[in-house]
Amino acid sequence: VLSTYWDSAYELDLGPDGFLAYVNVKDNSIIAGEGFLPVNAQALMEPSPKGKIRVTYPIEGSEIYIVGEVSKSWALRNWQNLLFFGGPVAILSGSLLIVFLCQLLYSTQRLGYNLNQGLRRNEFRVYYQPIVDLQTGHCVGSEALLRWQHRRQGLLSPGIFVPIAEKTGLINKISEWLTAKVLEEQSQILEAYSNLYVSINLSPVQLNSGASDKLTRQLIERDDNLAKKVMFEITESTWIQDKETPALEAIARLRSLGMRIALDDFGTGHTGISYLHKLNFDYLKIDRIYTASSDAHSNIRIILDGIINLGRQLQVELIAEGVETEAQRQALLAKNVRYGQGYLFAYPMPIEEFEHFLRQNLS
Ligand code: C2E
Ligand code: CA
Ligand code: CA
């Protein structure tokens, strides 16, 4: 609109925020958005002449450059036109947004309902991803990862349904199911190989609600010895920082019962480093974004070195997640990271394939 009033029309551009200009309602001057500066702008601070709207450009909030003027009546006509078309567009897009939000709510509730059905229909599966000694490649344990064999949509990954299970509280039931299933499927191999462990992901929801206590009790009542071979993975996140959070007490109780704890996705959350020593845990899992940087020269690698040093200071074992290349394995070994997990060694797999993997990769 305004460009028709300038000779240097081609120099006008929308700012990165997508707006052409902002209007100061006090004096009707238009304070332009960024990316909107004709070359011959003059440094003037005069008020708008009568009947005109002055277009200005602020530089670092102090000086204001006047970059052009339009007549008030013209601007008003054009704003009205804009409103004439803009009004219905705004109403339409508002309605569409409401419909979209309702659908989102509906689909979340529906998925929650379907999750319950999936549980009753026994549609969940457990896949196991080996955790290996980076030096020898020998399998030392596995991580149990949830899958949903959906009737119509096929095998769904937990990223899709775990957040909804957490919101609806169904994660407690699903986790109880998973834990029982893991024990059922792995009891023989865990008994046969004394050093082998299996790790189970716990959601912060379970820790905060006390559901993790019930889960552990069930585990211990079922088989005390097997329970000791279970490690719980807990994602490092904001709630860990809060000293009052019930989750911290829940973690302490799990440890007092002899359960092993791994701090998961380390480096992606917000755990205060000074607070880490109060958190008792046995393993620290380095998130795969840091593993990916291990063989590169990037700033992220500096953070990886920091995490490794931290693990050493805290005297916990390190497991690098998402090891995909031989170069990464070598780089991690050079930094004395002992354990790893990733596509380089094996993808998550059903129990039968995991047993096969185990037979070929035991010390
Ligand atoms: P996570 O705990 O960080 O699990 C590791 C994820 O990384 C898995 O994704 C695994 O398949 C993937 N992964 C393993 N190796 C590699 C690799 O080399 N490269 C890449 N790019 N990815 C790799 P998955 O199975 O889709 O699980 C996603 C997340 O869902 C898990 O992340 C975990 O937070 C959550 N989850 C899985 N099972 C459960 C569960 O039983 N309970 C809860 N609360 N969360 C679960
Ligand atoms: Ca995990
Ligand atoms: Ca992880």
Coordinates of C-alpha atoms and ligand atoms in Angstrom, one line a residue:
V1 CA 0.0 0.0 0.0
L2 CA 2.6 2.5 1.1
S3 CA 5.0 1.7 -1.7
T4 CA 2.8 3.5 -4.2
Y5 CA 3.7 6.7 -2.4
W6 CA 7.4 6.2 -2.7
D7 CA 9.6 6.6 -5.7
S8 CA 11.9 3.9 -4.3
A9 CA 9.0 1.4 -4.1
Y10 CA 11.2 -1.5 -4.9
E11 CA 13.2 -0.9 -1.7
L12 CA 10.2 -1.6 0.5
D13 CA 9.8 -5.0 2.0
L14 CA 7.9 -6.7 4.8
G15 CA 9.9 -7.2 7.9
P16 CA 10.8 -10.7 9.2
D17 CA 7.7 -10.5 11.4
G18 CA 5.6 -10.3 8.2
F19 CA 4.2 -6.9 9.0
L20 CA 4.7 -3.8 6.9
A21 CA 4.3 -1.2 9.6
Y22 CA 3.2 -0.6 13.1
V23 CA 0.9 2.4 13.9
N24 CA 1.6 4.6 16.9
V25 CA -2.0 5.4 18.0
K26 CA -0.9 8.6 19.9
D27 CA 0.3 10.6 16.9
N28 CA -0.7 8.4 14.0
S29 CA 2.9 8.0 12.9
I30 CA 3.6 4.6 11.5
I31 CA 6.6 2.9 13.0
A32 CA 7.8 0.6 10.3
G33 CA 8.8 -3.0 10.9
E34 CA 12.3 -4.2 10.2
G35 CA 13.6 -4.8 6.7
F36 CA 11.9 -1.5 5.7
L37 CA 14.4 1.2 5.1
P38 CA 14.6 3.3 1.9
V39 CA 18.1 4.5 1.2
N40 CA 17.6 8.3 1.6
A41 CA 15.9 8.2 4.9
Q42 CA 16.4 11.5 6.9
A43 CA 16.9 11.7 10.6
L44 CA 14.0 13.9 11.7
M45 CA 11.8 13.8 14.7
E46 CA 9.1 16.3 13.7
P47 CA 5.4 15.5 14.3
S48 CA 3.3 14.5 11.3
P49 CA 2.2 17.4 9.1
K50 CA -1.5 18.1 9.1
G51 CA -3.5 15.6 7.1
K52 CA -0.5 13.3 6.7
I53 CA 0.7 10.1 8.3
R54 CA 4.4 10.0 8.8
V55 CA 6.2 6.7 8.3
T56 CA 9.2 6.3 10.5
Y57 CA 11.8 3.7 11.2
P58 CA 13.3 3.4 14.7
I59 CA 17.0 2.6 15.0
E60 CA 17.9 0.8 18.3
G61 CA 15.0 2.5 20.0
S62 CA 16.6 6.0 20.1
E63 CA 16.7 7.7 16.7
I64 CA 13.7 7.7 14.4
Y65 CA 14.1 8.0 10.7
I66 CA 11.2 9.4 8.7
V67 CA 10.9 7.3 5.6
G68 CA 7.8 8.7 4.0
E69 CA 4.4 10.1 4.3
V70 CA 0.8 9.3 3.1
S71 CA -2.3 11.4 3.4
K72 CA -4.6 10.5 6.3
S73 CA -7.7 10.1 4.2
W74 CA -5.9 7.9 1.7
A75 CA -4.5 5.7 4.5
L76 CA -8.0 5.6 6.2
R77 CA -9.6 4.5 2.9
N78 CA -7.1 1.8 2.5
W79 CA -7.3 0.6 6.1
Q80 CA -11.1 0.4 5.7
N81 CA -10.7 -1.7 2.6
L82 CA -8.3 -3.8 4.5
L83 CA -10.8 -4.2 7.3
F84 CA -13.6 -4.9 4.9
F85 CA -11.7 -7.9 3.6
G86 CA -9.8 -8.6 6.7
G87 CA -12.9 -8.8 9.0
P88 CA -14.4 -11.8 7.3
V89 CA -11.0 -13.4 6.9
A90 CA -10.4 -13.0 10.6
I91 CA -13.8 -14.4 11.5
L92 CA -13.2 -17.3 9.2
S93 CA -9.7 -18.1 10.4
G94 CA -10.9 -17.8 14.0
S95 CA -13.7 -20.3 13.4
L96 CA -11.3 -22.6 11.7
L97 CA -8.9 -22.4 14.6
I98 CA -11.8 -23.3 17.0
V99 CA -12.8 -26.2 14.8
F100 CA -9.1 -27.4 14.7
L101 CA -8.8 -27.1 18.5
C102 CA -12.0 -29.0 19.1
Q103 CA -10.8 -31.7 16.7
L104 CA -7.5 -31.9 18.5
L105 CA -9.3 -32.3 21.9
Y106 CA -11.6 -34.9 20.4
S107 CA -8.8 -36.9 18.8
T108 CA -6.7 -36.7 22.0
Q109 CA -9.7 -38.1 24.0
R110 CA -10.4 -40.6 21.3
L111 CA -6.8 -41.8 21.3
G112 CA -7.0 -42.1 25.0
Y113 CA -10.1 -44.3 24.6
N114 CA -8.4 -46.3 21.9
L115 CA -5.3 -46.7 24.1
N116 CA -7.5 -48.3 26.8
Q117 CA -9.0 -50.6 24.2
G118 CA -5.5 -51.4 22.8
L119 CA -4.5 -52.4 26.3
R120 CA -7.6 -54.6 26.7
R121 CA -7.1 -56.2 23.2
N122 CA -3.4 -56.9 24.0
E123 CA -2.1 -54.8 21.2
F124 CA 1.0 -53.5 22.9
R125 CA 4.4 -55.0 22.3
V126 CA 7.8 -54.7 23.9
Y127 CA 10.8 -54.2 21.8
Y128 CA 14.3 -54.6 23.2
Q129 CA 17.4 -52.6 22.2
P130 CA 20.7 -54.0 23.3
I131 CA 23.1 -52.0 25.4
V132 CA 26.6 -53.0 24.6
D133 CA 30.2 -52.7 25.9
L134 CA 31.7 -50.2 23.4
Q135 CA 35.1 -51.9 23.5
T136 CA 34.0 -55.5 23.0
G137 CA 30.5 -55.2 21.5
H138 CA 29.2 -57.6 24.2
C139 CA 25.6 -57.1 25.3
V140 CA 25.3 -56.0 28.9
G141 CA 21.6 -55.3 28.9
S142 CA 18.7 -54.0 27.0
E143 CA 16.2 -51.2 27.1
A144 CA 12.5 -52.1 26.9
L145 CA 10.7 -49.9 24.4
L146 CA 7.0 -49.8 24.0
R147 CA 5.2 -50.3 20.6
W148 CA 1.5 -50.4 19.8
Q149 CA 0.4 -52.8 17.1
H150 CA -2.6 -50.8 16.0
R151 CA -5.3 -52.6 14.2
R152 CA -5.5 -50.2 11.3
Q153 CA -2.4 -48.0 11.6
G154 CA 0.2 -50.7 12.0
L155 CA 3.1 -50.5 14.5
L156 CA 3.0 -47.2 16.3
S157 CA 6.1 -45.7 18.0
P158 CA 5.8 -44.4 21.6
G159 CA 6.5 -40.8 20.6
I160 CA 2.9 -40.8 19.2
F161 CA 1.0 -42.3 22.1
V162 CA 3.1 -42.0 25.3
P163 CA 2.4 -38.3 25.7
I164 CA -1.3 -38.9 25.5
A165 CA -1.1 -41.9 27.9
E166 CA 0.7 -39.5 30.3
K167 CA -2.0 -36.9 29.9
T168 CA -4.8 -39.3 30.5
G169 CA -3.0 -41.1 33.3
L170 CA -3.2 -44.4 31.4
I171 CA 0.6 -44.5 31.4
N172 CA 0.4 -46.1 34.9
K173 CA -1.6 -49.1 33.6
I174 CA 0.5 -49.4 30.5
S175 CA 3.7 -49.3 32.5
E176 CA 2.4 -52.0 34.8
W177 CA 1.5 -54.1 31.8
L178 CA 5.0 -53.5 30.2
T179 CA 6.8 -54.4 33.4
A180 CA 4.9 -57.6 33.8
K181 CA 5.6 -58.4 30.2
V182 CA 9.3 -57.7 30.4
L183 CA 9.6 -60.0 33.4
E184 CA 7.6 -62.7 31.6
E185 CA 9.7 -62.4 28.4
Q186 CA 13.1 -61.9 30.0
S187 CA 13.0 -63.9 33.3
Q188 CA 14.8 -66.9 31.8
I189 CA 17.6 -64.9 30.2
L190 CA 18.0 -62.7 33.3
E191 CA 18.4 -65.7 35.4
A192 CA 20.7 -67.4 33.0
Y193 CA 23.1 -64.4 32.6
S194 CA 23.8 -63.0 36.0
N195 CA 25.2 -59.7 34.8
L196 CA 22.5 -58.8 32.4
Y197 CA 20.0 -56.1 33.2
V198 CA 16.9 -54.7 31.5
S199 CA 15.9 -51.1 31.7
I200 CA 12.4 -49.7 31.8
N201 CA 11.4 -46.1 31.1
L202 CA 9.5 -44.4 33.9
S203 CA 7.5 -41.3 33.1
P204 CA 7.7 -38.3 35.5
V205 CA 3.9 -38.7 35.9
Q206 CA 4.4 -42.1 37.5
L207 CA 7.0 -40.7 39.9
N208 CA 5.0 -37.7 40.9
S209 CA 1.8 -39.7 41.5
G210 CA 3.5 -42.4 43.5
A211 CA 2.5 -45.0 40.9
S212 CA 6.2 -46.0 40.7
D213 CA 6.0 -47.3 44.3
K214 CA 3.2 -49.6 43.4
L215 CA 5.0 -50.8 40.3
T216 CA 8.2 -51.6 42.3
R217 CA 6.2 -53.4 45.0
Q218 CA 4.6 -55.6 42.4
L219 CA 8.0 -56.2 40.9
I220 CA 9.6 -57.2 44.2
E221 CA 6.6 -59.3 45.3
R222 CA 6.8 -61.2 42.0
D223 CA 10.5 -62.0 42.2
D224 CA 12.9 -60.1 44.4
N225 CA 16.0 -61.4 42.6
L226 CA 14.7 -60.5 39.2
A227 CA 13.6 -57.0 40.4
K228 CA 17.2 -56.3 41.2
K229 CA 18.1 -56.7 37.5
V230 CA 15.7 -54.0 36.5
M231 CA 17.0 -50.5 35.9
F232 CA 14.6 -47.6 35.7
E233 CA 15.3 -44.8 33.2
I234 CA 14.1 -41.4 34.3
T235 CA 14.2 -38.5 31.9
E236 CA 16.1 -35.5 33.1
S237 CA 13.6 -32.7 33.1
T238 CA 12.4 -29.6 34.9
W239 CA 10.7 -31.4 37.7
I240 CA 14.0 -32.8 38.9
Q241 CA 15.1 -29.3 39.8
D242 CA 12.3 -28.7 42.2
K243 CA 13.3 -29.9 45.7
E244 CA 9.7 -30.2 46.8
T245 CA 8.7 -32.5 44.0
P246 CA 7.5 -35.9 45.1
A247 CA 9.4 -37.4 42.2
L248 CA 12.7 -36.9 44.0
E249 CA 11.5 -38.8 47.0
A250 CA 10.1 -41.5 44.8
I251 CA 13.5 -41.9 43.2
A252 CA 15.2 -42.1 46.6
R253 CA 12.7 -44.8 47.7
L254 CA 13.3 -46.8 44.5
R255 CA 17.0 -46.7 45.2
S256 CA 16.6 -47.7 48.8
L257 CA 14.8 -50.8 47.5
G258 CA 17.9 -51.7 45.5
M259 CA 16.7 -50.6 42.1
R260 CA 19.1 -49.1 39.7
I261 CA 18.4 -45.7 38.2
A262 CA 19.6 -44.2 35.0
L263 CA 19.2 -40.5 34.2
D264 CA 17.9 -40.5 30.6
D265 CA 18.4 -38.1 27.7
F266 CA 21.0 -36.3 29.7
G267 CA 21.8 -32.8 28.4
T268 CA 18.4 -32.1 26.9
G269 CA 16.5 -31.0 30.1
H270 CA 17.2 -28.4 32.7
T271 CA 18.7 -30.2 35.6
G272 CA 20.8 -27.7 37.6
I273 CA 24.3 -29.1 37.6
S274 CA 24.8 -28.1 41.2
Y275 CA 21.7 -30.2 42.1
L276 CA 22.9 -33.4 40.4
H277 CA 24.9 -34.7 43.4
K278 CA 21.7 -34.8 45.5
L279 CA 20.1 -37.0 42.9
N280 CA 21.2 -40.6 43.5
F281 CA 21.6 -42.5 40.3
D282 CA 23.8 -45.2 38.8
Y283 CA 23.9 -44.5 35.1
L284 CA 23.9 -41.4 33.0
K285 CA 22.6 -41.8 29.4
I286 CA 24.1 -39.3 27.1
D287 CA 21.5 -38.1 24.7
R288 CA 22.0 -38.9 21.0
I289 CA 22.5 -35.3 19.9
Y290 CA 25.7 -35.3 21.9
T291 CA 26.7 -38.8 20.7
A292 CA 26.3 -37.5 17.1
S293 CA 28.8 -34.7 17.8
S294 CA 31.4 -37.1 19.3
D295 CA 33.4 -37.4 16.0
A296 CA 32.9 -33.8 14.8
H297 CA 34.6 -30.5 15.6
S298 CA 31.6 -28.6 16.9
N299 CA 30.6 -26.6 20.0
I300 CA 28.3 -29.4 21.0
R301 CA 31.3 -31.7 21.4
I302 CA 32.6 -29.3 24.1
I303 CA 29.3 -30.0 26.0
L304 CA 29.8 -33.7 25.4
D305 CA 33.2 -33.5 27.0
G306 CA 31.6 -31.6 29.9
I307 CA 29.0 -34.3 30.4
I308 CA 31.6 -37.0 30.3
N309 CA 33.7 -35.2 32.9
L310 CA 30.6 -34.7 35.0
G311 CA 29.8 -38.4 34.9
R312 CA 33.3 -39.2 36.0
Q313 CA 33.2 -36.8 38.9
L314 CA 29.8 -38.2 40.0
Q315 CA 31.3 -41.7 39.6
V316 CA 28.4 -43.0 37.5
E317 CA 28.6 -45.2 34.5
L318 CA 28.0 -43.6 31.1
I319 CA 25.8 -45.0 28.3
A320 CA 25.9 -43.2 25.0
E321 CA 22.6 -43.3 23.2
G322 CA 22.1 -43.3 19.4
V323 CA 25.6 -44.6 18.4
E324 CA 25.2 -44.9 14.6
T325 CA 28.7 -45.0 13.2
E326 CA 32.0 -46.7 13.8
A327 CA 33.7 -43.3 14.0
Q328 CA 31.3 -42.3 16.9
R329 CA 32.1 -45.6 18.7
Q330 CA 35.8 -44.9 18.3
A331 CA 35.5 -41.3 19.5
L332 CA 33.4 -42.3 22.5
L333 CA 35.9 -45.1 23.4
A334 CA 38.8 -42.5 23.2
K335 CA 36.8 -40.5 25.8
N336 CA 36.5 -43.5 28.0
V337 CA 32.7 -43.9 27.6
R338 CA 32.1 -47.5 28.4
Y339 CA 28.7 -48.4 27.1
G340 CA 26.6 -47.6 24.1
Q341 CA 23.3 -48.2 22.4
G342 CA 22.3 -47.5 18.8
Y343 CA 21.6 -48.6 15.3
L344 CA 25.4 -49.4 14.8
F345 CA 24.8 -52.4 17.1
A346 CA 21.1 -53.2 16.8
Y347 CA 17.7 -51.7 16.3
P348 CA 15.0 -52.3 18.9
M349 CA 13.6 -55.8 18.3
P350 CA 11.1 -58.4 19.6
I351 CA 12.2 -60.8 22.3
E352 CA 12.9 -63.7 19.9
E353 CA 15.4 -61.6 17.9
F354 CA 16.9 -60.2 21.1
E355 CA 17.5 -63.7 22.4
H356 CA 19.3 -64.5 19.1
F357 CA 21.3 -61.3 19.3
L358 CA 22.3 -62.2 22.9
R359 CA 23.5 -65.6 22.0
Q360 CA 25.9 -64.1 19.5
N361 CA 27.0 -61.2 21.6
L362 CA 27.7 -62.4 25.0
S363 CA 31.1 -62.4 26.7
Ligands
C2E1 P1 14.3 -43.0 24.8 O1 14.1 -43.5 26.1 O2 15.4 -42.0 24.6 O3 14.6 -44.3 23.8 C1 15.6 -44.3 22.8 C2 14.9 -44.0 21.5 O4 16.0 -43.8 20.6 C3 14.1 -45.1 21.0 O5 13.0 -44.6 20.3 C4 15.0 -45.9 20.1 O6 14.4 -46.6 19.1 C5 15.8 -44.7 19.5 N1 17.1 -45.1 19.0 C6 17.9 -46.1 19.4 N2 19.1 -46.1 18.8 C7 19.0 -45.1 17.9 C8 20.0 -44.6 16.9 O7 21.1 -45.1 16.7 N3 19.6 -43.5 16.2 C9 18.4 -42.9 16.4 N4 18.1 -41.8 15.7 N5 17.5 -43.3 17.3 C10 17.8 -44.4 18.0 P2 11.5 -45.1 20.5 O8 11.5 -46.5 20.7 O9 10.7 -44.5 19.4 O10 11.1 -44.4 21.8 C11 10.9 -43.0 21.9 C12 10.7 -42.6 23.4 O11 9.5 -43.1 23.9 C13 11.8 -43.1 24.3 O12 12.9 -42.4 24.2 C14 11.1 -43.0 25.6 O13 11.2 -41.7 26.1 C15 9.6 -43.2 25.3 N6 9.2 -44.6 25.7 C16 9.5 -45.7 25.1 N7 9.0 -46.8 25.8 C17 8.4 -46.2 26.9 C18 7.8 -46.7 28.1 O14 7.6 -47.9 28.3 N8 7.4 -45.8 29.0 C19 7.6 -44.5 28.9 N9 7.2 -43.7 29.9 N10 8.2 -44.0 27.8 C20 8.6 -44.8 26.8
CA2 CA 15.1 -44.4 27.7
CA3 CA 17.0 -41.6 25.9

